[in-house]
Amino acid sequence: MKLIREFYARPTLTVARDLLGQVLVHRSPQGTCAGRVVETEAYTQNDPACHAYRGKTKRNATMFGQPGQSYIYLIYGIHHCFNVVTAQEDVGEAVLIRALEPLAGVEIMKKRRNQQRDRLLCSGPARLCQALGITTALDGIDLLGDRIFLLSHPRPQKIVTTTRIGISQGKELPYRFYIGDSKYISKK
DNA sequence: CCGAGGATCATCT
DNA sequence: GATGATCCTCGGT
């Protein structure tokens, strides 16, 4: 079953934890790819690492959209990152999907990434975007539609909480979550 | 295994 | 004009 609006319209830290174990699906012209979410990070309104921290801009505008929409941006001029908008409209909070366990469309993903090993296919926010064929062309898309969506699955048992990766501010906040026994985490 | 360095560009100051 | 929610390659150990 597809996750509904009410799932996303809850506190961001709750959504970040509850997204673990759910399955992200992208249906593209090249085929359908899917993976189980094994690592997430929360970005909240009073958090200096959050793109929405200094208010609405052209780049982060979709972060202020309805919960259940995507927020996708380009980083380092090369890589894409995929987020799920959470909480309420106009608040500017989101969850970054940092790693997936590949489930379907694996051959398509390997081709897109020029990477044969399952272990490195979707283990990293930019890697999973490349594998699934997600770009900023899909920024702001509604995840309740049929192009990209999340399917409801049982919650995993072992959830680990740590600080986030790759940021310079808000380093001390325990906003990163991952499935403890997954081998598809981006980093220990 | 590990750390350093470079790629590359839209957005923001 | 500087920067970044990253990744890959390369060289040393």
Short mmCIF file of N, CA, C and O in Angstrom, two decimals, chain A residues 80-186:
data_model
loop_
_atom_site.label_atom_id
_atom_site.label_comp_id
_atom_site.label_asym_id
_atom_site.label_seq_id
_atom_site.Cartn_x
_atom_site.Cartn_y
_atom_site.Cartn_z
N HIS A 80 22.67 14.77 -7.28
CA HIS A 80 21.31 15.09 -6.87
C HIS A 80 21.03 14.45 -5.51
O HIS A 80 21.56 13.38 -5.20
N CYS A 81 20.19 15.13 -4.70
CA CYS A 81 19.76 14.56 -3.43
C CYS A 81 18.24 14.59 -3.37
O CYS A 81 17.61 15.59 -3.76
N PHE A 82 17.65 13.52 -2.86
CA PHE A 82 16.19 13.36 -2.81
C PHE A 82 15.67 13.45 -1.37
O PHE A 82 16.15 12.73 -0.49
N ASN A 83 14.72 14.35 -1.17
CA ASN A 83 14.10 14.54 0.14
C ASN A 83 12.59 14.40 0.03
O ASN A 83 12.01 14.65 -1.02
N VAL A 84 11.99 14.07 1.18
CA VAL A 84 10.54 14.01 1.31
C VAL A 84 10.12 15.19 2.19
O VAL A 84 10.64 15.35 3.29
N VAL A 85 9.20 16.01 1.73
CA VAL A 85 8.70 17.13 2.53
C VAL A 85 7.79 16.59 3.62
O VAL A 85 6.97 15.70 3.38
N THR A 86 7.98 17.14 4.84
CA THR A 86 7.26 16.62 6.01
C THR A 86 6.54 17.73 6.76
O THR A 86 6.53 18.89 6.31
N ALA A 87 5.97 17.40 7.91
CA ALA A 87 5.30 18.35 8.81
C ALA A 87 4.12 19.03 8.10
O ALA A 87 3.22 18.32 7.66
N GLN A 88 4.19 20.36 7.99
CA GLN A 88 3.07 21.07 7.38
C GLN A 88 3.55 21.95 6.25
O GLN A 88 4.71 22.34 6.21
N GLU A 89 2.63 22.30 5.39
CA GLU A 89 2.92 23.23 4.31
C GLU A 89 3.44 24.54 4.91
O GLU A 89 3.02 24.95 5.99
N ASP A 90 4.42 25.16 4.24
CA ASP A 90 5.02 26.45 4.62
C ASP A 90 5.97 26.40 5.80
O ASP A 90 6.52 27.42 6.19
N VAL A 91 6.20 25.22 6.38
CA VAL A 91 7.12 25.12 7.51
C VAL A 91 8.56 24.98 7.03
O VAL A 91 9.49 25.56 7.59
N GLY A 92 8.79 24.19 5.99
CA GLY A 92 10.14 24.04 5.45
C GLY A 92 10.96 22.96 6.12
O GLY A 92 12.11 23.18 6.47
N GLU A 93 10.39 21.79 6.31
CA GLU A 93 11.13 20.68 6.89
C GLU A 93 11.09 19.49 5.92
O GLU A 93 10.16 19.38 5.11
N ALA A 94 12.11 18.62 6.02
CA ALA A 94 12.17 17.50 5.08
C ALA A 94 13.05 16.39 5.63
O ALA A 94 13.81 16.59 6.58
N VAL A 95 12.95 15.22 5.01
CA VAL A 95 13.79 14.08 5.34
C VAL A 95 14.60 13.70 4.11
O VAL A 95 14.04 13.47 3.03
N LEU A 96 15.93 13.66 4.28
CA LEU A 96 16.82 13.23 3.21
C LEU A 96 16.90 11.71 3.21
O LEU A 96 17.16 11.10 4.25
N ILE A 97 16.69 11.09 2.06
CA ILE A 97 16.87 9.65 1.94
C ILE A 97 18.34 9.41 1.59
O ILE A 97 18.81 9.85 0.55
N ARG A 98 19.06 8.73 2.48
CA ARG A 98 20.52 8.59 2.30
C ARG A 98 20.96 7.25 1.73
O ARG A 98 22.07 7.15 1.21
N ALA A 99 20.15 6.21 1.88
CA ALA A 99 20.57 4.91 1.34
C ALA A 99 19.39 3.96 1.18
O ALA A 99 18.44 4.01 1.95
N LEU A 100 19.49 3.11 0.15
CA LEU A 100 18.48 2.09 -0.11
C LEU A 100 19.15 0.74 -0.25
O LEU A 100 20.31 0.65 -0.65
N GLU A 101 18.37 -0.28 0.06
CA GLU A 101 18.76 -1.65 -0.28
C GLU A 101 18.08 -1.96 -1.61
O GLU A 101 16.86 -1.95 -1.69
N PRO A 102 18.84 -2.22 -2.67
CA PRO A 102 18.25 -2.44 -3.99
C PRO A 102 17.29 -3.63 -3.97
O PRO A 102 17.62 -4.69 -3.44
N LEU A 103 16.11 -3.44 -4.55
CA LEU A 103 15.12 -4.53 -4.58
C LEU A 103 14.68 -4.90 -5.98
O LEU A 103 14.58 -6.07 -6.31
N ALA A 104 14.38 -3.90 -6.81
CA ALA A 104 13.85 -4.18 -8.15
C ALA A 104 14.49 -3.26 -9.18
O ALA A 104 14.91 -2.15 -8.87
N GLY A 105 14.60 -3.77 -10.41
CA GLY A 105 15.22 -2.98 -11.47
C GLY A 105 16.72 -2.88 -11.29
O GLY A 105 17.35 -1.90 -11.71
N VAL A 106 17.29 -3.88 -10.66
CA VAL A 106 18.72 -3.84 -10.31
C VAL A 106 19.62 -3.70 -11.55
O VAL A 106 20.60 -2.95 -11.52
N GLU A 107 19.25 -4.39 -12.64
CA GLU A 107 20.08 -4.29 -13.84
C GLU A 107 20.06 -2.88 -14.43
O GLU A 107 21.08 -2.38 -14.91
N ILE A 108 18.89 -2.23 -14.37
CA ILE A 108 18.79 -0.85 -14.86
C ILE A 108 19.66 0.06 -14.00
O ILE A 108 20.40 0.92 -14.50
N MET A 109 19.62 -0.15 -12.70
CA MET A 109 20.40 0.69 -11.78
C MET A 109 21.89 0.49 -12.01
O MET A 109 22.66 1.45 -12.01
N LYS A 110 22.30 -0.75 -12.21
CA LYS A 110 23.72 -1.01 -12.45
C LYS A 110 24.21 -0.33 -13.72
O LYS A 110 25.32 0.20 -13.78
N LYS A 111 23.36 -0.32 -14.69
CA LYS A 111 23.71 0.32 -15.97
C LYS A 111 23.81 1.84 -15.79
O LYS A 111 24.77 2.46 -16.23
N ARG A 112 22.83 2.42 -15.11
CA ARG A 112 22.84 3.88 -14.90
C ARG A 112 24.09 4.32 -14.13
O ARG A 112 24.64 5.38 -14.39
N ARG A 113 24.51 3.51 -13.19
CA ARG A 113 25.63 3.88 -12.32
C ARG A 113 26.97 3.33 -12.80
O ARG A 113 28.01 3.70 -12.24
N ASN A 114 26.92 2.47 -13.81
CA ASN A 114 28.15 1.83 -14.24
C ASN A 114 28.86 1.21 -13.04
O ASN A 114 30.03 1.46 -12.77
N GLN A 115 28.09 0.44 -12.31
CA GLN A 115 28.54 -0.11 -11.03
C GLN A 115 27.93 -1.50 -10.88
O GLN A 115 26.71 -1.65 -10.89
N GLN A 116 28.74 -2.52 -10.77
CA GLN A 116 28.24 -3.89 -10.73
C GLN A 116 27.90 -4.38 -9.32
O GLN A 116 27.07 -5.27 -9.14
N ARG A 117 28.52 -3.79 -8.32
CA ARG A 117 28.31 -4.28 -6.96
C ARG A 117 27.02 -3.74 -6.34
O ARG A 117 26.81 -2.54 -6.28
N ASP A 118 26.18 -4.62 -5.84
CA ASP A 118 24.95 -4.22 -5.16
C ASP A 118 25.24 -3.28 -4.00
O ASP A 118 24.53 -2.32 -3.76
N ARG A 119 26.30 -3.59 -3.30
CA ARG A 119 26.66 -2.85 -2.10
C ARG A 119 26.80 -1.34 -2.33
O ARG A 119 26.46 -0.54 -1.47
N LEU A 120 27.28 -0.94 -3.49
CA LEU A 120 27.49 0.49 -3.74
C LEU A 120 26.48 1.10 -4.71
O LEU A 120 26.63 2.23 -5.14
N LEU A 121 25.42 0.36 -4.99
CA LEU A 121 24.43 0.86 -5.96
C LEU A 121 23.64 2.06 -5.45
O LEU A 121 23.50 3.06 -6.15
N CYS A 122 23.11 1.94 -4.24
CA CYS A 122 22.20 2.96 -3.70
C CYS A 122 22.61 3.42 -2.30
O CYS A 122 21.80 3.95 -1.56
N SER A 123 23.87 3.21 -1.92
CA SER A 123 24.32 3.54 -0.57
C SER A 123 24.97 4.91 -0.54
O SER A 123 26.19 5.04 -0.52
N GLY A 124 24.13 5.94 -0.51
CA GLY A 124 24.56 7.34 -0.54
C GLY A 124 23.46 8.14 -1.22
O GLY A 124 22.84 7.64 -2.15
N PRO A 125 23.21 9.38 -0.75
CA PRO A 125 22.09 10.16 -1.27
C PRO A 125 22.18 10.44 -2.77
O PRO A 125 21.15 10.41 -3.47
N ALA A 126 23.38 10.66 -3.27
CA ALA A 126 23.53 10.93 -4.71
C ALA A 126 23.57 9.64 -5.50
O ALA A 126 23.13 9.58 -6.65
N ARG A 127 24.12 8.60 -4.90
CA ARG A 127 24.17 7.30 -5.58
C ARG A 127 22.76 6.78 -5.85
O ARG A 127 22.47 6.28 -6.94
N LEU A 128 21.88 6.88 -4.87
CA LEU A 128 20.53 6.35 -5.07
C LEU A 128 19.76 7.16 -6.10
O LEU A 128 18.96 6.61 -6.86
N CYS A 129 20.01 8.46 -6.16
CA CYS A 129 19.36 9.28 -7.19
C CYS A 129 19.83 8.88 -8.58
O CYS A 129 19.04 8.74 -9.50
N GLN A 130 21.13 8.65 -8.70
CA GLN A 130 21.66 8.22 -10.00
C GLN A 130 21.10 6.85 -10.38
O GLN A 130 20.69 6.64 -11.52
N ALA A 131 21.05 5.94 -9.42
CA ALA A 131 20.57 4.59 -9.69
C ALA A 131 19.10 4.58 -10.11
O ALA A 131 18.71 3.88 -11.03
N LEU A 132 18.29 5.40 -9.44
CA LEU A 132 16.86 5.42 -9.74
C LEU A 132 16.51 6.36 -10.89
O LEU A 132 15.38 6.39 -11.35
N GLY A 133 17.48 7.16 -11.33
CA GLY A 133 17.20 8.12 -12.40
C GLY A 133 16.44 9.34 -11.93
O GLY A 133 15.64 9.91 -12.65
N ILE A 134 16.71 9.75 -10.69
CA ILE A 134 16.02 10.91 -10.11
C ILE A 134 16.87 12.17 -10.31
O ILE A 134 18.05 12.18 -9.96
N THR A 135 16.28 13.21 -10.89
CA THR A 135 16.98 14.49 -11.08
C THR A 135 16.06 15.63 -10.63
O THR A 135 14.90 15.41 -10.27
N THR A 136 16.59 16.85 -10.71
CA THR A 136 15.81 18.02 -10.28
C THR A 136 14.58 18.25 -11.16
O THR A 136 13.72 19.03 -10.81
N ALA A 137 14.52 17.55 -12.30
CA ALA A 137 13.31 17.63 -13.13
C ALA A 137 12.09 17.16 -12.34
O ALA A 137 10.96 17.52 -12.65
N LEU A 138 12.33 16.37 -11.30
CA LEU A 138 11.23 15.82 -10.49
C LEU A 138 11.06 16.57 -9.17
O LEU A 138 10.30 16.12 -8.30
N ASP A 139 11.75 17.70 -9.02
CA ASP A 139 11.60 18.50 -7.80
C ASP A 139 10.16 18.97 -7.65
O ASP A 139 9.57 19.48 -8.59
N GLY A 140 9.60 18.75 -6.47
CA GLY A 140 8.24 19.22 -6.20
C GLY A 140 7.15 18.24 -6.59
O GLY A 140 5.96 18.50 -6.37
N ILE A 141 7.52 17.10 -7.14
CA ILE A 141 6.52 16.12 -7.56
C ILE A 141 5.82 15.53 -6.33
O ILE A 141 6.43 15.39 -5.26
N ASP A 142 4.54 15.22 -6.48
CA ASP A 142 3.76 14.66 -5.38
C ASP A 142 4.00 13.16 -5.27
O ASP A 142 3.84 12.43 -6.24
N LEU A 143 4.39 12.72 -4.09
CA LEU A 143 4.71 11.31 -3.88
C LEU A 143 3.45 10.45 -3.70
O LEU A 143 3.53 9.25 -3.46
N LEU A 144 2.29 11.08 -3.81
CA LEU A 144 1.05 10.32 -3.80
C LEU A 144 0.63 9.98 -5.23
O LEU A 144 -0.39 9.33 -5.46
N GLY A 145 1.42 10.44 -6.21
CA GLY A 145 1.15 10.13 -7.61
C GLY A 145 1.73 8.79 -8.01
O GLY A 145 2.14 7.99 -7.17
N ASP A 146 1.82 8.55 -9.32
CA ASP A 146 2.27 7.23 -9.80
C ASP A 146 3.69 7.21 -10.33
O ASP A 146 4.19 6.17 -10.74
N ARG A 147 4.38 8.36 -10.34
CA ARG A 147 5.73 8.40 -10.88
C ARG A 147 6.77 7.98 -9.82
O ARG A 147 7.55 7.06 -10.04
N ILE A 148 6.74 8.64 -8.68
CA ILE A 148 7.59 8.25 -7.55
C ILE A 148 6.71 8.16 -6.31
O ILE A 148 5.91 9.05 -6.06
N PHE A 149 6.88 7.10 -5.56
CA PHE A 149 6.06 6.96 -4.35
C PHE A 149 6.73 6.00 -3.38
O PHE A 149 7.74 5.35 -3.72
N LEU A 150 6.19 5.91 -2.18
CA LEU A 150 6.71 5.00 -1.17
C LEU A 150 5.63 4.01 -0.78
O LEU A 150 4.47 4.37 -0.61
N LEU A 151 6.04 2.74 -0.66
CA LEU A 151 5.12 1.69 -0.27
C LEU A 151 5.31 1.33 1.19
O LEU A 151 6.43 1.28 1.69
N SER A 152 4.20 1.07 1.85
CA SER A 152 4.21 0.76 3.27
C SER A 152 4.67 -0.68 3.52
O SER A 152 4.18 -1.61 2.91
N HIS A 153 5.66 -0.82 4.42
CA HIS A 153 6.17 -2.14 4.80
C HIS A 153 6.32 -2.16 6.32
O HIS A 153 6.34 -1.12 6.95
N PRO A 154 6.50 -3.35 6.89
CA PRO A 154 6.67 -3.43 8.35
C PRO A 154 7.90 -2.66 8.81
O PRO A 154 8.90 -2.63 8.09
N ARG A 155 7.82 -2.09 9.97
CA ARG A 155 8.96 -1.34 10.51
C ARG A 155 10.06 -2.28 10.95
O ARG A 155 9.80 -3.33 11.54
N PRO A 156 11.32 -1.92 10.68
CA PRO A 156 12.44 -2.75 11.09
C PRO A 156 12.64 -2.72 12.61
O PRO A 156 12.16 -1.82 13.28
N GLN A 157 13.35 -3.69 13.12
CA GLN A 157 13.57 -3.79 14.57
C GLN A 157 14.67 -2.87 15.07
O GLN A 157 14.44 -2.03 15.93
N LYS A 158 15.86 -3.03 14.51
CA LYS A 158 17.01 -2.29 15.04
C LYS A 158 17.19 -0.93 14.38
O LYS A 158 17.68 -0.84 13.25
N ILE A 159 16.80 0.14 15.06
CA ILE A 159 17.01 1.49 14.53
C ILE A 159 18.10 2.17 15.33
O ILE A 159 18.02 2.24 16.57
N VAL A 160 19.12 2.68 14.64
CA VAL A 160 20.23 3.36 15.29
C VAL A 160 20.11 4.86 15.01
O VAL A 160 19.76 5.26 13.90
N THR A 161 20.38 5.68 16.03
CA THR A 161 20.33 7.14 15.90
C THR A 161 21.73 7.71 16.06
O THR A 161 22.42 7.37 17.01
N THR A 162 22.15 8.58 15.13
CA THR A 162 23.47 9.22 15.23
C THR A 162 23.39 10.67 14.76
O THR A 162 22.31 11.14 14.39
N THR A 163 24.53 11.33 14.73
CA THR A 163 24.59 12.67 14.15
C THR A 163 24.68 12.54 12.63
O THR A 163 24.97 11.47 12.11
N ARG A 164 24.47 13.66 11.94
CA ARG A 164 24.38 13.63 10.48
C ARG A 164 25.76 13.72 9.81
O ARG A 164 26.76 14.02 10.45
N ILE A 165 25.76 13.44 8.52
CA ILE A 165 27.01 13.32 7.76
C ILE A 165 27.15 14.47 6.75
O ILE A 165 26.17 14.87 6.12
N GLY A 166 28.36 15.00 6.65
CA GLY A 166 28.65 15.93 5.55
C GLY A 166 28.21 17.36 5.75
O GLY A 166 28.22 18.15 4.81
N ILE A 167 27.85 17.74 6.98
CA ILE A 167 27.39 19.10 7.24
C ILE A 167 28.41 19.84 8.09
O ILE A 167 29.25 19.22 8.74
N SER A 168 28.35 21.19 8.11
CA SER A 168 29.30 21.95 8.92
C SER A 168 28.62 22.57 10.13
O SER A 168 29.25 22.86 11.14
N GLN A 169 27.30 22.76 10.06
CA GLN A 169 26.56 23.31 11.20
C GLN A 169 25.54 22.28 11.66
O GLN A 169 25.09 21.45 10.88
N GLY A 170 25.16 22.37 12.93
CA GLY A 170 24.17 21.42 13.46
C GLY A 170 24.70 20.01 13.57
O GLY A 170 23.95 19.05 13.63
N LYS A 171 26.04 19.91 13.64
CA LYS A 171 26.70 18.59 13.68
C LYS A 171 26.30 17.75 14.89
O LYS A 171 26.37 16.53 14.84
N GLU A 172 25.95 18.42 16.00
CA GLU A 172 25.71 17.69 17.24
C GLU A 172 24.30 17.11 17.33
O GLU A 172 24.01 16.30 18.21
N LEU A 173 23.41 17.49 16.42
CA LEU A 173 22.01 17.03 16.51
C LEU A 173 21.87 15.56 16.08
O LEU A 173 22.39 15.16 15.05
N PRO A 174 21.17 14.77 16.88
CA PRO A 174 21.00 13.33 16.58
C PRO A 174 19.87 13.09 15.59
O PRO A 174 18.86 12.50 15.93
N TYR A 175 20.08 13.52 14.37
CA TYR A 175 19.00 13.52 13.37
C TYR A 175 19.21 12.49 12.25
O TYR A 175 18.55 12.56 11.24
N ARG A 176 20.16 11.60 12.42
CA ARG A 176 20.37 10.56 11.40
C ARG A 176 19.89 9.22 11.94
O ARG A 176 20.14 8.89 13.11
N PHE A 177 19.21 8.46 11.09
CA PHE A 177 18.66 7.17 11.50
C PHE A 177 18.99 6.11 10.47
O PHE A 177 18.96 6.38 9.27
N TYR A 178 19.34 4.92 10.95
CA TYR A 178 19.54 3.83 10.00
C TYR A 178 19.18 2.48 10.61
O TYR A 178 19.08 2.34 11.83
N ILE A 179 18.99 1.53 9.73
CA ILE A 179 18.66 0.16 10.17
C ILE A 179 19.95 -0.52 10.58
O ILE A 179 20.88 -0.67 9.77
N GLY A 180 20.01 -0.92 11.85
CA GLY A 180 21.26 -1.38 12.45
C GLY A 180 21.92 -2.56 11.78
O GLY A 180 23.14 -2.63 11.71
N ASP A 181 21.13 -3.49 11.27
CA ASP A 181 21.75 -4.68 10.70
C ASP A 181 21.78 -4.66 9.17
O ASP A 181 21.96 -5.69 8.54
N SER A 182 21.62 -3.48 8.57
CA SER A 182 21.69 -3.39 7.11
C SER A 182 23.13 -3.21 6.64
O SER A 182 23.90 -2.47 7.25
N LYS A 183 23.48 -3.87 5.55
CA LYS A 183 24.82 -3.70 5.00
C LYS A 183 24.84 -2.62 3.92
O LYS A 183 25.85 -2.42 3.26
N TYR A 184 23.72 -1.92 3.75
CA TYR A 184 23.63 -0.91 2.68
C TYR A 184 23.70 0.52 3.18
O TYR A 184 23.33 1.45 2.48
N ILE A 185 24.16 0.73 4.41
CA ILE A 185 24.33 2.06 4.98
C ILE A 185 25.43 2.80 4.20
O ILE A 185 26.39 2.18 3.74
N SER A 186 25.30 4.13 4.07
CA SER A 186 26.30 4.88 3.30
C SER A 186 27.64 4.96 4.04
O SER A 186 28.68 5.00 3.42
#
